[in-house]
């Protein structure tokens, strides 16, 4: 009784709490810990007595909790813990040992479904090692220790009580292509790859992912599947976290929820340069109906962008109409109005319009662009038809006041053709005085968060310039909370600036969200990289204190392909991590997309060196 309670609790509490709670209980063998914290009680499994009263609710809750059990080097099982419902798995197995061919009933059923699904895709999987009793694990670990020494044994095997295999929720699997062995090589086989992308659909996760040894305590084990049920496994898979990290995060989310009454949460999504080169215009054109439609470009990112309460990106072209100019790409951009419909349809709400292409179709084009942005249902910030009452765009979402600012370092010299009045009023050329005035305006209107979108830096440089850092520091010092950079067309690092008692998140460049820039056109693979930065902002309704509680990086990659029989390229912005149809990509595209992901994440986490 005591043990089972302890186990259930493990599954739902944060790691920190778990470790102390269980260590404590273990010392007082047999005594229930009555001084549990509020967090623990909120999530605890009902007692047996409570369950008798309302048996139905309890059963599923208790069963779910049992599935969530956490077993690792700091959370062990007792030597008498034996799952009550072990069954022999009904799938091809490798070993004759009847003990290890068992799993808990529910997990065994799910394994059968997983293997069946694999077979439909032409993959044959084998089960090699499932349930292992405490006693078996004692012998196994002793064997490894004798052969490899304790330290090594600890990295790939577990001491008795610390093995997940004792739960009956685990199966080590393999394939002919991995010679029926448990080796890292399995992860590189077609079978291993298929499993890593599909296991969660049947309730399993790869419990010990690559590069997470410090967290899980185990080397990469592409073969070790842990059953969590479809719901939880899918959540863990989609989070990209290890099971340990996921438990901590979900506990945090739960305690956040319990504070909901006094807080308002909103989300902001930001992306980099939206460009339309000549090749892309061809792709959006339908010669039959003689009309444009670019919605397909955004299809895969639309769910992410439109889920955010507010989304912003840099509109690096103009919709100047065809009266004076034709539709054109680099070096002077003029795009069909339909590009705005597609951007709006993808879920964007605000276009930052101050950039070096704002004046590509002159003042008239700049004004027409603003009209069309408005006509599509979006707001703009950074350029104006005439001197505005304020350069700041204020937006209120669920009672949270956001102030948007936007500036550009360059106009490609095109502002020289404007009158000095226009140069000072219709486009925000970056300027210390203007920045300070705009921030003051936002503060006077009780903005909860001030967000600056800045077009700056050197094209194709992967590091911010001194100027970029200087501007960012000025803004952070004056109270801007989020600084979003664009223009270099490659990703530059992000960092947290703490100046003058203010804290600001800055990303120096978010790269190209969509463009025709890439290896094939510029011999620069980094121009294919983009990112959606997703902010969770929380306002305390009593104190009005507002802070960024979460920043999530969603690296994107621009896919371009000339499909058979087509005259124009197919373009897609792919959210790399969650893109589900990876199998539709060529091996080369998969490799390029993985390269992109790795480099973008590395840039986001790049250490800050003195410039
Ligand atoms: Zn295993
Ligand atoms: Zn630019």
Coordinates of C-alpha atoms and ligand atoms in Angstrom, one line a residue:
X1 CA 0.0 0.0 0.0
X2 CA 2.6 2.5 1.0
X3 CA 4.8 1.6 -1.9
X4 CA 2.1 1.9 -4.4
X5 CA 1.2 5.3 -3.2
X6 CA 4.8 6.4 -3.4
X7 CA 5.0 5.2 -7.0
X8 CA 1.9 6.9 -8.1
X9 CA 3.1 10.2 -6.6
X10 CA 6.4 9.9 -8.5
X11 CA 4.6 10.1 -11.8
X12 CA 3.0 13.4 -11.2
X13 CA 5.3 15.4 -9.0
X14 CA 8.3 17.5 -10.0
X15 CA 11.6 15.8 -9.8
X16 CA 12.9 18.0 -7.0
X17 CA 9.9 17.2 -4.8
X18 CA 9.9 13.6 -5.7
X19 CA 13.5 13.0 -4.7
X20 CA 13.1 14.5 -1.3
X21 CA 9.6 13.1 -0.7
X22 CA 10.6 9.6 -1.5
X23 CA 13.9 9.6 0.1
X24 CA 12.2 10.7 3.3
X25 CA 9.5 8.1 3.1
X26 CA 12.0 5.4 2.4
X27 CA 13.7 6.2 5.6
X28 CA 10.5 5.9 7.6
X29 CA 9.7 2.5 6.2
X30 CA 6.0 1.8 6.4
X31 CA 5.0 5.3 7.7
X32 CA 3.0 7.5 5.4
X33 CA 4.4 10.9 5.0
X34 CA 1.6 13.1 6.3
X35 CA 3.4 16.4 5.8
X36 CA 3.3 16.5 2.1
X37 CA 3.3 19.8 0.3
X38 CA 0.3 21.4 -1.3
X39 CA 1.6 20.5 -4.7
X40 CA 1.7 16.9 -3.8
X41 CA -1.7 16.7 -2.4
X42 CA -3.2 18.4 -5.4
X43 CA -2.0 15.7 -7.7
X44 CA -2.1 12.7 -5.4
X45 CA -3.9 9.6 -6.3
X46 CA -7.1 9.0 -4.3
X47 CA -6.7 6.7 -1.3
X48 CA -8.2 3.2 -1.4
X49 CA -11.0 4.3 0.8
X50 CA -11.9 7.2 -1.5
X51 CA -11.8 4.9 -4.4
X52 CA -14.3 2.6 -2.9
X53 CA -16.8 5.5 -2.7
X54 CA -16.5 6.4 -6.4
X55 CA -14.8 3.5 -8.0
X56 CA -15.2 4.5 -11.6
X57 CA -13.3 7.8 -11.6
X58 CA -10.6 6.3 -9.4
X59 CA -9.9 3.4 -11.6
X60 CA -8.8 5.3 -14.6
X61 CA -7.0 8.0 -12.6
X62 CA -5.0 5.4 -10.7
X63 CA -4.4 3.4 -13.9
X64 CA -3.1 6.5 -15.7
X65 CA -0.9 7.3 -12.8
X66 CA 0.6 3.8 -12.8
X67 CA 1.5 4.3 -16.5
X68 CA 3.3 7.5 -15.6
X69 CA 5.6 5.9 -13.1
X70 CA 9.1 7.3 -13.2
X71 CA 11.9 4.9 -12.6
X72 CA 15.5 6.0 -12.9
X73 CA 18.8 6.3 -11.0
X74 CA 17.1 8.4 -8.3
X75 CA 13.7 6.7 -8.3
X76 CA 13.8 3.0 -7.6
X77 CA 11.3 0.2 -7.2
X78 CA 11.2 -2.2 -4.3
X79 CA 12.4 -5.8 -4.8
X80 CA 8.8 -7.1 -4.3
X81 CA 7.3 -4.8 -7.0
X82 CA 5.8 -7.1 -9.6
X83 CA 3.2 -5.9 -12.1
X84 CA 0.1 -7.9 -11.4
X85 CA -1.0 -8.2 -15.1
X86 CA 2.1 -9.4 -17.0
X87 CA 1.3 -11.3 -20.2
X88 CA 3.5 -12.8 -22.9
X89 CA 3.8 -10.5 -25.8
X90 CA 2.3 -11.6 -29.1
X91 CA 5.0 -10.4 -31.4
X92 CA 8.2 -11.9 -32.9
X93 CA 10.8 -12.3 -30.1
X94 CA 14.6 -12.9 -30.1
X95 CA 15.2 -14.7 -26.8
X96 CA 13.8 -17.9 -25.4
X97 CA 13.7 -16.5 -21.8
X98 CA 10.0 -16.4 -21.0
X99 CA 10.4 -13.7 -18.3
X100 CA 11.7 -11.0 -20.7
X101 CA 9.0 -11.7 -23.3
X102 CA 6.4 -10.3 -20.9
X103 CA 4.9 -6.9 -20.5
X104 CA 1.9 -5.4 -18.7
X105 CA -1.2 -6.3 -20.6
X106 CA -2.0 -2.8 -21.9
X107 CA 1.6 -2.3 -23.1
X108 CA 1.7 -5.7 -24.7
X109 CA -1.4 -4.9 -26.7
X110 CA 0.0 -1.6 -27.8
X111 CA 3.3 -3.2 -28.8
X112 CA 1.4 -5.6 -31.0
X113 CA -0.3 -2.7 -32.7
X114 CA 3.0 -0.9 -33.1
X115 CA 4.7 -3.9 -34.7
X116 CA 1.6 -4.4 -36.9
X117 CA 1.7 -0.9 -38.1
X118 CA 5.5 -1.2 -38.8
X119 CA 4.8 -4.3 -40.9
X120 CA 2.4 -2.3 -43.1
X121 CA 5.3 0.0 -43.9
X122 CA 7.5 -3.0 -44.7
X123 CA 9.4 -3.0 -41.4
X124 CA 9.8 -6.1 -39.4
X125 CA 10.5 -5.5 -35.7
X126 CA 11.5 -7.9 -32.9
X127 CA 11.0 -7.8 -29.2
X128 CA 14.2 -8.6 -27.3
X129 CA 13.9 -7.7 -23.7
X130 CA 10.7 -6.6 -21.8
X131 CA 9.9 -7.3 -18.2
X132 CA 12.8 -8.1 -15.9
X133 CA 12.3 -8.9 -12.3
X134 CA 14.4 -7.3 -9.5
X135 CA 16.3 -10.6 -9.2
X136 CA 17.1 -10.8 -12.9
X137 CA 18.3 -7.3 -12.9
X138 CA 20.6 -8.0 -9.9
X139 CA 22.2 -10.8 -11.9
X140 CA 22.4 -8.8 -15.2
X141 CA 24.0 -5.8 -13.6
X142 CA 26.5 -8.0 -11.7
X143 CA 27.4 -9.6 -15.1
X144 CA 28.0 -6.2 -16.7
X145 CA 29.9 -5.0 -13.7
X146 CA 32.3 -7.9 -13.8
X147 CA 32.9 -7.4 -17.5
X148 CA 33.0 -3.6 -17.8
X149 CA 33.4 -2.2 -14.3
X150 CA 30.7 -0.4 -12.3
X151 CA 30.9 3.0 -13.9
X152 CA 30.5 1.8 -17.4
X153 CA 27.8 -0.7 -16.4
X154 CA 25.9 2.2 -14.9
X155 CA 25.8 4.1 -18.2
X156 CA 24.0 1.4 -20.2
X157 CA 22.5 -0.8 -17.6
X158 CA 20.7 -0.3 -14.3
X159 CA 21.1 -1.5 -10.8
X160 CA 18.2 -3.6 -9.5
X161 CA 15.2 -1.5 -8.6
X162 CA 16.4 1.3 -10.9
X163 CA 15.6 -0.5 -14.1
X164 CA 12.5 0.6 -16.0
X165 CA 12.2 -3.0 -17.2
X166 CA 10.8 -3.9 -13.8
X167 CA 7.7 -1.9 -14.5
X168 CA 6.5 -4.2 -17.3
X169 CA 6.1 -1.0 -19.4
X170 CA 9.3 -1.4 -21.4
X171 CA 10.4 -3.4 -24.4
X172 CA 13.9 -3.3 -26.0
X173 CA 13.3 -3.9 -29.7
X174 CA 15.5 -4.6 -32.7
X175 CA 15.5 -5.6 -36.4
X176 CA 17.3 -7.9 -38.8
X177 CA 19.1 -4.8 -40.1
X178 CA 20.6 -4.4 -36.6
X179 CA 21.4 -8.1 -36.5
X180 CA 18.8 -8.5 -33.8
X181 CA 21.1 -6.8 -31.4
X182 CA 20.6 -3.8 -29.1
X183 CA 23.0 -1.2 -30.6
X184 CA 23.1 2.4 -31.4
X185 CA 23.1 1.4 -35.1
X186 CA 19.4 0.4 -34.8
X187 CA 18.6 4.2 -34.7
X188 CA 20.1 4.6 -38.1
X189 CA 18.2 1.7 -39.7
X190 CA 14.9 2.3 -41.6
X191 CA 13.2 0.4 -38.8
X192 CA 14.8 2.5 -36.1
X193 CA 13.9 5.7 -37.8
X194 CA 10.3 4.6 -38.4
X195 CA 10.0 3.7 -34.7
X196 CA 11.4 7.1 -33.6
X197 CA 8.8 8.9 -35.7
X198 CA 5.8 6.6 -35.0
X199 CA 6.1 5.0 -31.6
X200 CA 4.2 7.7 -29.8
X201 CA 1.2 7.1 -32.0
X202 CA 0.9 3.7 -30.2
X203 CA 1.8 5.0 -26.7
X204 CA 5.6 4.5 -26.7
X205 CA 8.5 6.9 -26.4
X206 CA 12.3 6.4 -27.1
X207 CA 13.1 6.8 -23.4
X208 CA 16.8 7.6 -23.7
X209 CA 17.3 10.0 -26.6
X210 CA 20.5 11.1 -28.2
X211 CA 22.4 13.8 -26.3
X212 CA 20.3 13.6 -23.1
X213 CA 22.6 11.3 -21.1
X214 CA 23.1 14.1 -18.5
X215 CA 19.4 14.1 -17.9
X216 CA 18.3 10.5 -18.2
X217 CA 21.5 9.0 -16.9
X218 CA 21.7 6.7 -19.9
X219 CA 23.5 6.7 -23.2
X220 CA 21.4 6.9 -26.3
X221 CA 19.2 3.8 -26.6
X222 CA 17.1 3.9 -29.8
X223 CA 15.9 0.4 -28.9
X224 CA 14.4 1.1 -25.5
X225 CA 10.7 1.8 -25.8
X226 CA 8.7 2.9 -22.8
X227 CA 4.9 2.7 -22.7
X228 CA 3.1 5.8 -21.5
X229 CA -0.2 5.5 -23.3
X230 CA -1.0 7.4 -26.5
X231 CA -1.9 10.7 -24.8
X232 CA 1.1 11.1 -22.7
X233 CA 3.6 9.6 -25.2
X234 CA 2.3 12.0 -27.8
X235 CA 2.7 15.0 -25.5
X236 CA 6.2 13.9 -24.5
X237 CA 7.1 13.3 -28.2
X238 CA 5.8 16.7 -29.3
X239 CA 7.5 18.5 -26.4
X240 CA 10.9 17.2 -27.6
X241 CA 11.8 16.7 -24.0
X242 CA 12.9 13.7 -22.1
X243 CA 10.4 12.1 -19.8
X244 CA 12.2 13.6 -16.8
X245 CA 12.1 17.1 -18.3
X246 CA 8.5 16.7 -19.4
X247 CA 7.4 15.8 -15.8
X248 CA 9.0 19.0 -14.5
X249 CA 7.5 21.1 -17.2
X250 CA 4.0 19.7 -16.9
X251 CA 4.2 20.2 -13.1
X252 CA 5.2 23.8 -13.7
X253 CA 2.3 24.2 -16.1
X254 CA -0.1 22.8 -13.5
X255 CA 1.0 25.2 -10.7
X256 CA 0.8 28.0 -13.3
X257 CA -2.8 27.0 -14.0
X258 CA -3.7 27.1 -10.4
X259 CA -2.6 30.7 -10.4
X260 CA -4.8 31.4 -13.4
X261 CA -7.3 33.4 -11.6
X262 CA -5.0 36.3 -10.9
X263 CA -3.0 36.1 -14.2
X264 CA -3.6 36.6 -17.9
X265 CA -1.5 34.7 -20.3
X266 CA -1.1 35.8 -24.0
X267 CA 1.2 34.4 -26.7
X268 CA 3.2 36.3 -29.3
X269 CA 4.8 34.7 -32.4
X270 CA 7.5 36.4 -34.4
X271 CA 9.2 35.5 -37.6
X272 CA 11.8 37.1 -39.8
X273 CA 11.9 38.3 -43.4
X274 CA 9.0 37.6 -45.7
X275 CA 10.3 38.1 -49.2
X276 CA 8.9 37.4 -52.6
X277 CA 11.5 36.9 -55.3
X278 CA 10.6 36.6 -58.9
X279 CA 10.7 32.8 -58.9
X280 CA 8.1 32.8 -56.1
X281 CA 5.8 35.0 -58.0
X282 CA 5.7 32.3 -60.8
X283 CA 4.9 29.7 -58.2
X284 CA 1.9 31.6 -56.9
X285 CA 0.5 32.3 -60.4
X286 CA -2.3 30.2 -61.9
X287 CA -2.2 30.7 -65.7
X288 CA -5.7 29.3 -66.1
X289 CA -7.5 31.7 -63.8
X290 CA -4.8 34.3 -64.3
X291 CA -4.7 34.9 -60.6
X292 CA -2.2 34.7 -57.7
X293 CA -2.4 32.6 -54.5
X294 CA 0.5 32.0 -52.1
X295 CA -1.3 30.3 -49.3
X296 CA 0.4 27.0 -49.9
X297 CA 3.7 28.5 -48.9
X298 CA 2.5 28.9 -45.4
X299 CA 0.4 25.7 -45.0
X300 CA 2.7 23.9 -42.5
X301 CA 3.4 26.9 -40.3
X302 CA -0.2 28.2 -40.3
X303 CA -1.3 26.1 -37.3
X304 CA 1.6 27.6 -35.2
X305 CA 1.2 31.2 -36.4
X306 CA -2.5 31.3 -36.1
X307 CA -2.5 29.7 -32.7
X308 CA -0.7 32.7 -31.2
X309 CA -2.7 35.6 -29.9
X310 CA -0.7 37.9 -32.0
X311 CA 1.9 37.3 -34.7
X312 CA 4.3 39.7 -36.4
X313 CA 6.9 39.4 -39.2
X314 CA 8.9 41.7 -41.5
X315 CA 7.2 42.5 -44.8
X316 CA 10.2 43.0 -47.1
X317 CA 8.4 43.9 -50.3
X318 CA 5.8 46.4 -51.5
X319 CA 2.4 46.0 -53.0
X320 CA 2.7 49.0 -55.3
X321 CA 0.2 47.9 -57.9
X322 CA 0.8 47.6 -61.6
X323 CA 0.0 51.2 -62.7
X324 CA 3.7 52.3 -62.6
X325 CA 5.6 49.1 -62.1
X326 CA 5.4 45.5 -63.0
X327 CA 5.5 42.8 -60.4
X328 CA 9.1 42.3 -59.7
X329 CA 11.6 40.7 -57.4
X330 CA 15.2 41.7 -56.5
X331 CA 16.4 44.4 -56.4
X332 CA 13.2 46.4 -56.3
X333 CA 10.3 44.3 -54.9
X334 CA 6.7 44.8 -56.1
X335 CA 4.4 41.9 -55.2
X336 CA 0.8 41.1 -56.1
X337 CA -1.7 42.1 -53.3
X338 CA -2.5 38.4 -52.9
X339 CA 0.8 37.9 -50.9
X340 CA -0.9 39.8 -48.1
X341 CA -3.9 37.6 -48.2
X342 CA -1.7 34.5 -47.8
X343 CA 0.3 36.1 -44.9
X344 CA -2.9 37.1 -43.2
X345 CA -4.4 33.7 -43.8
X346 CA -1.3 32.1 -42.2
X347 CA -2.3 33.9 -39.0
X348 CA -0.2 37.1 -39.0
X349 CA -1.6 40.2 -37.4
X350 CA 1.1 42.8 -37.7
X351 CA 3.5 43.6 -40.5
X352 CA 6.7 45.5 -39.7
X353 CA 7.2 47.6 -42.8
X354 CA 10.3 49.7 -42.0
X355 CA 13.1 48.1 -44.1
X356 CA 15.5 48.7 -46.9
X357 CA 12.8 47.8 -49.4
X358 CA 9.9 49.9 -48.1
X359 CA 10.5 52.5 -50.9
X360 CA 11.1 50.0 -53.7
X361 CA 8.0 51.4 -55.5
X362 CA 8.4 54.9 -54.3
X363 CA 6.3 56.9 -51.9
X364 CA 3.2 56.0 -53.8
X365 CA 4.0 52.3 -53.5
X366 CA 4.7 52.7 -49.8
X367 CA 1.3 54.2 -49.2
X368 CA -0.5 51.7 -51.4
X369 CA 1.3 48.9 -49.4
X370 CA -0.1 50.3 -46.2
X371 CA -3.6 50.4 -47.6
X372 CA -3.4 46.8 -48.8
X373 CA -2.1 45.6 -45.5
X374 CA -5.0 47.3 -43.8
X375 CA -7.4 45.9 -46.4
X376 CA -6.2 42.4 -45.7
X377 CA -7.1 42.8 -42.0
X378 CA -3.6 43.3 -40.6
X379 CA -1.9 46.3 -38.9
X380 CA 1.4 47.8 -39.9
X381 CA 4.2 49.6 -38.0
X382 CA 7.2 51.4 -39.2
X383 CA 6.0 53.3 -42.3
X384 CA 3.1 55.8 -42.7
X385 CA 1.2 57.6 -45.4
X386 CA 1.9 60.9 -43.7
X387 CA 3.3 62.1 -40.4
X388 CA 1.5 60.0 -37.9
X389 CA 0.1 61.0 -34.5
X390 CA 2.4 58.4 -33.1
X391 CA 4.8 56.0 -34.7
X392 CA 3.8 53.4 -32.1
X393 CA 1.2 50.7 -32.7
X394 CA -0.7 49.9 -29.6
X395 CA -2.6 46.6 -29.4
X396 CA -4.6 45.3 -26.4
X397 CA -5.0 41.6 -26.1
X398 CA -7.1 40.2 -23.2
X399 CA -6.3 43.3 -21.2
X400 CA -2.5 43.0 -21.9
X401 CA -1.3 46.2 -23.6
X402 CA 1.4 45.7 -26.2
X403 CA 3.3 48.6 -27.9
X404 CA 5.0 47.8 -31.2
X405 CA 7.9 49.9 -32.5
X406 CA 9.7 49.4 -35.8
X407 CA 12.9 50.9 -37.3
X408 CA 15.3 50.3 -40.2
X409 CA 19.0 51.2 -40.5
X410 CA 18.8 51.4 -44.3
X411 CA 16.5 52.3 -47.2
X412 CA 19.0 51.3 -49.9
X413 CA 19.4 55.1 -50.4
X414 CA 15.9 55.4 -51.7
X415 CA 14.9 57.8 -48.9
X416 CA 17.2 60.4 -50.5
X417 CA 14.5 60.9 -53.1
X418 CA 12.0 62.0 -50.5
X419 CA 11.4 65.5 -49.2
X420 CA 13.1 66.0 -45.8
X421 CA 9.6 66.2 -44.2
X422 CA 8.7 62.7 -45.7
X423 CA 12.1 61.3 -44.8
X424 CA 11.4 62.2 -41.2
X425 CA 7.8 61.1 -41.1
X426 CA 6.8 58.3 -43.5
X427 CA 9.5 55.8 -42.7
X428 CA 11.2 55.1 -39.3
X429 CA 14.9 55.4 -40.0
X430 CA 16.5 54.3 -36.7
X431 CA 17.3 57.2 -34.5
X432 CA 18.0 57.5 -30.8
X433 CA 15.7 60.4 -30.2
X434 CA 12.8 58.7 -32.0
X435 CA 13.3 55.5 -30.0
X436 CA 13.2 57.4 -26.8
X437 CA 10.1 59.3 -27.7
X438 CA 8.3 56.1 -28.8
X439 CA 9.2 54.3 -25.6
X440 CA 8.0 57.2 -23.6
X441 CA 4.7 57.2 -25.6
X442 CA 4.2 53.5 -24.9
X443 CA 4.9 54.0 -21.2
X444 CA 2.5 56.9 -21.0
X445 CA -0.2 54.6 -22.3
X446 CA 0.7 52.0 -19.7
X447 CA 2.1 49.5 -22.2
X448 CA 2.7 46.2 -20.4
X449 CA 5.3 45.0 -23.0
X450 CA 7.2 47.1 -25.5
X451 CA 8.2 45.2 -28.6
X452 CA 10.7 46.6 -31.1
X453 CA 11.1 45.1 -34.6
X454 CA 14.4 46.3 -36.1
X455 CA 15.8 45.9 -39.6
X456 CA 19.6 46.1 -39.1
X457 CA 23.0 44.5 -39.4
X458 CA 24.9 43.2 -42.4
X459 CA 23.4 40.9 -44.9
X460 CA 24.6 37.2 -44.7
X461 CA 26.6 37.9 -41.5
X462 CA 25.9 35.4 -38.8
X463 CA 27.0 37.7 -36.0
X464 CA 25.5 41.0 -35.0
X465 CA 27.4 44.1 -35.6
X466 CA 28.6 46.5 -32.9
X467 CA 25.8 48.9 -34.0
X468 CA 23.1 46.2 -33.6
X469 CA 24.3 45.5 -30.1
X470 CA 24.5 49.2 -29.3
X471 CA 20.9 49.8 -30.4
X472 CA 19.7 46.7 -28.6
X473 CA 21.3 47.9 -25.4
X474 CA 19.8 51.3 -25.7
X475 CA 16.3 49.9 -26.2
X476 CA 16.8 47.4 -23.3
X477 CA 18.0 50.2 -21.1
X478 CA 15.0 52.4 -21.9
X479 CA 12.5 49.6 -21.2
X480 CA 11.8 47.6 -24.4
X481 CA 11.1 44.0 -23.4
X482 CA 11.3 42.2 -26.7
X483 CA 13.7 43.1 -29.6
X484 CA 13.2 41.3 -32.8
X485 CA 15.8 41.6 -35.5
X486 CA 15.7 41.0 -39.2
X487 CA 17.6 41.9 -42.5
X488 CA 20.8 39.7 -42.4
X489 CA 18.8 36.9 -44.1
X490 CA 20.6 34.4 -41.9
X491 CA 20.0 33.6 -38.2
X492 CA 21.9 35.5 -35.6
X493 CA 22.0 34.7 -31.9
X494 CA 19.6 35.7 -29.2
X495 CA 20.3 36.8 -25.7
X496 CA 18.9 38.3 -22.5
X497 CA 19.9 41.8 -21.8
X498 CA 19.7 43.1 -18.3
X499 CA 20.3 46.8 -18.2
X500 CA 19.3 49.7 -15.9
X501 CA 16.9 47.4 -14.0
X502 CA 15.2 46.3 -17.3
X503 CA 15.3 42.9 -18.8
X504 CA 15.0 42.4 -22.5
X505 CA 15.0 39.4 -24.8
X506 CA 16.8 40.1 -28.1
X507 CA 17.2 38.0 -31.2
X508 CA 19.5 39.8 -33.6
X509 CA 18.2 38.2 -36.7
X510 CA 15.4 35.7 -37.3
X511 CA 16.6 34.8 -40.8
X512 CA 14.4 34.3 -43.9
X513 CA 10.9 33.1 -43.2
X514 CA 10.2 32.8 -46.9
X515 CA 12.4 33.7 -49.8
X516 CA 14.2 32.3 -52.9
X517 CA 17.5 32.7 -51.2
X518 CA 19.3 29.4 -50.7
X519 CA 22.2 27.2 -51.6
X520 CA 21.2 27.0 -55.3
X521 CA 20.8 30.7 -55.7
X522 CA 23.4 32.3 -53.4
X523 CA 25.6 29.3 -52.5
X524 CA 24.7 30.1 -48.9
X525 CA 22.8 27.4 -47.0
X526 CA 22.2 29.6 -44.0
X527 CA 19.8 31.8 -46.1
X528 CA 17.4 28.8 -46.0
X529 CA 17.0 29.1 -42.3
X530 CA 14.3 30.8 -40.4
X531 CA 12.7 30.7 -36.9
X532 CA 9.4 31.4 -35.3
X533 CA 10.0 32.7 -31.8
X534 CA 7.0 32.0 -29.6
X535 CA 6.6 34.1 -26.4
X536 CA 4.3 33.4 -23.5
X537 CA 3.6 36.6 -21.7
X538 CA 1.9 36.7 -18.3
X539 CA 0.3 39.7 -16.6
X540 CA -0.5 39.7 -13.0
X541 CA -3.9 41.3 -12.8
X542 CA -3.5 42.6 -9.3
X543 CA 0.0 44.1 -9.6
X544 CA -0.1 44.6 -13.4
X545 CA 3.4 43.2 -13.4
X546 CA 4.0 41.6 -16.8
X547 CA 6.8 39.2 -17.7
X548 CA 7.8 36.8 -20.4
X549 CA 7.4 33.4 -18.8
X550 CA 8.5 31.3 -21.8
X551 CA 10.4 31.6 -25.0
X552 CA 10.2 28.8 -27.5
X553 CA 12.3 28.4 -30.6
X554 CA 10.6 26.8 -33.6
X555 CA 13.3 26.6 -36.3
X556 CA 11.9 26.6 -39.9
X557 CA 13.4 25.7 -43.2
X558 CA 12.4 26.8 -46.7
X559 CA 11.7 23.9 -48.9
X560 CA 11.9 24.4 -52.6
X561 CA 11.4 21.8 -55.3
X562 CA 10.6 21.6 -58.9
X563 CA 8.0 18.9 -59.0
X564 CA 7.7 16.7 -62.0
X565 CA 5.8 18.3 -64.9
X566 CA 5.7 21.7 -63.2
X567 CA 6.9 24.9 -64.6
X568 CA 7.4 26.7 -61.3
X569 CA 8.9 25.7 -57.9
X570 CA 6.9 24.5 -55.0
X571 CA 7.8 26.5 -51.8
X572 CA 7.0 25.5 -48.3
X573 CA 8.0 26.9 -44.9
X574 CA 8.6 23.7 -42.8
X575 CA 8.6 23.8 -39.0
X576 CA 11.4 21.3 -38.8
X577 CA 10.8 19.7 -35.5
X578 CA 7.0 19.1 -35.8
X579 CA 6.9 18.6 -39.6
X580 CA 5.1 15.2 -39.8
X581 CA 5.6 14.3 -43.4
X582 CA 9.4 13.9 -43.4
X583 CA 9.1 10.8 -45.4
X584 CA 7.9 12.9 -48.4
X585 CA 11.3 14.6 -48.5
X586 CA 14.2 13.3 -50.5
X587 CA 17.3 12.2 -48.5
X588 CA 19.1 15.3 -49.5
X589 CA 16.3 17.5 -48.3
X590 CA 16.1 15.7 -45.0
X591 CA 19.8 16.2 -44.6
X592 CA 19.6 19.9 -45.4
X593 CA 16.7 20.4 -43.1
X594 CA 18.5 18.7 -40.2
X595 CA 21.6 20.9 -40.9
X596 CA 19.3 23.9 -40.8
X597 CA 17.8 22.9 -37.5
X598 CA 21.1 22.2 -35.8
X599 CA 22.6 25.5 -36.9
X600 CA 19.6 27.6 -35.9
X601 CA 19.4 26.0 -32.4
X602 CA 23.2 26.5 -32.1
X603 CA 22.8 30.2 -33.0
X604 CA 20.0 30.7 -30.5
X605 CA 22.2 29.3 -27.8
X606 CA 25.4 30.8 -29.1
X607 CA 27.6 32.2 -26.3
X608 CA 28.0 35.9 -26.2
X609 CA 31.4 37.1 -27.1
X610 CA 32.6 40.7 -26.9
X611 CA 32.1 42.3 -30.3
Ligands
LIG1 ZN1 16.0 -1.3 -22.2
LIG2 ZN1 16.5 43.8 -45.6

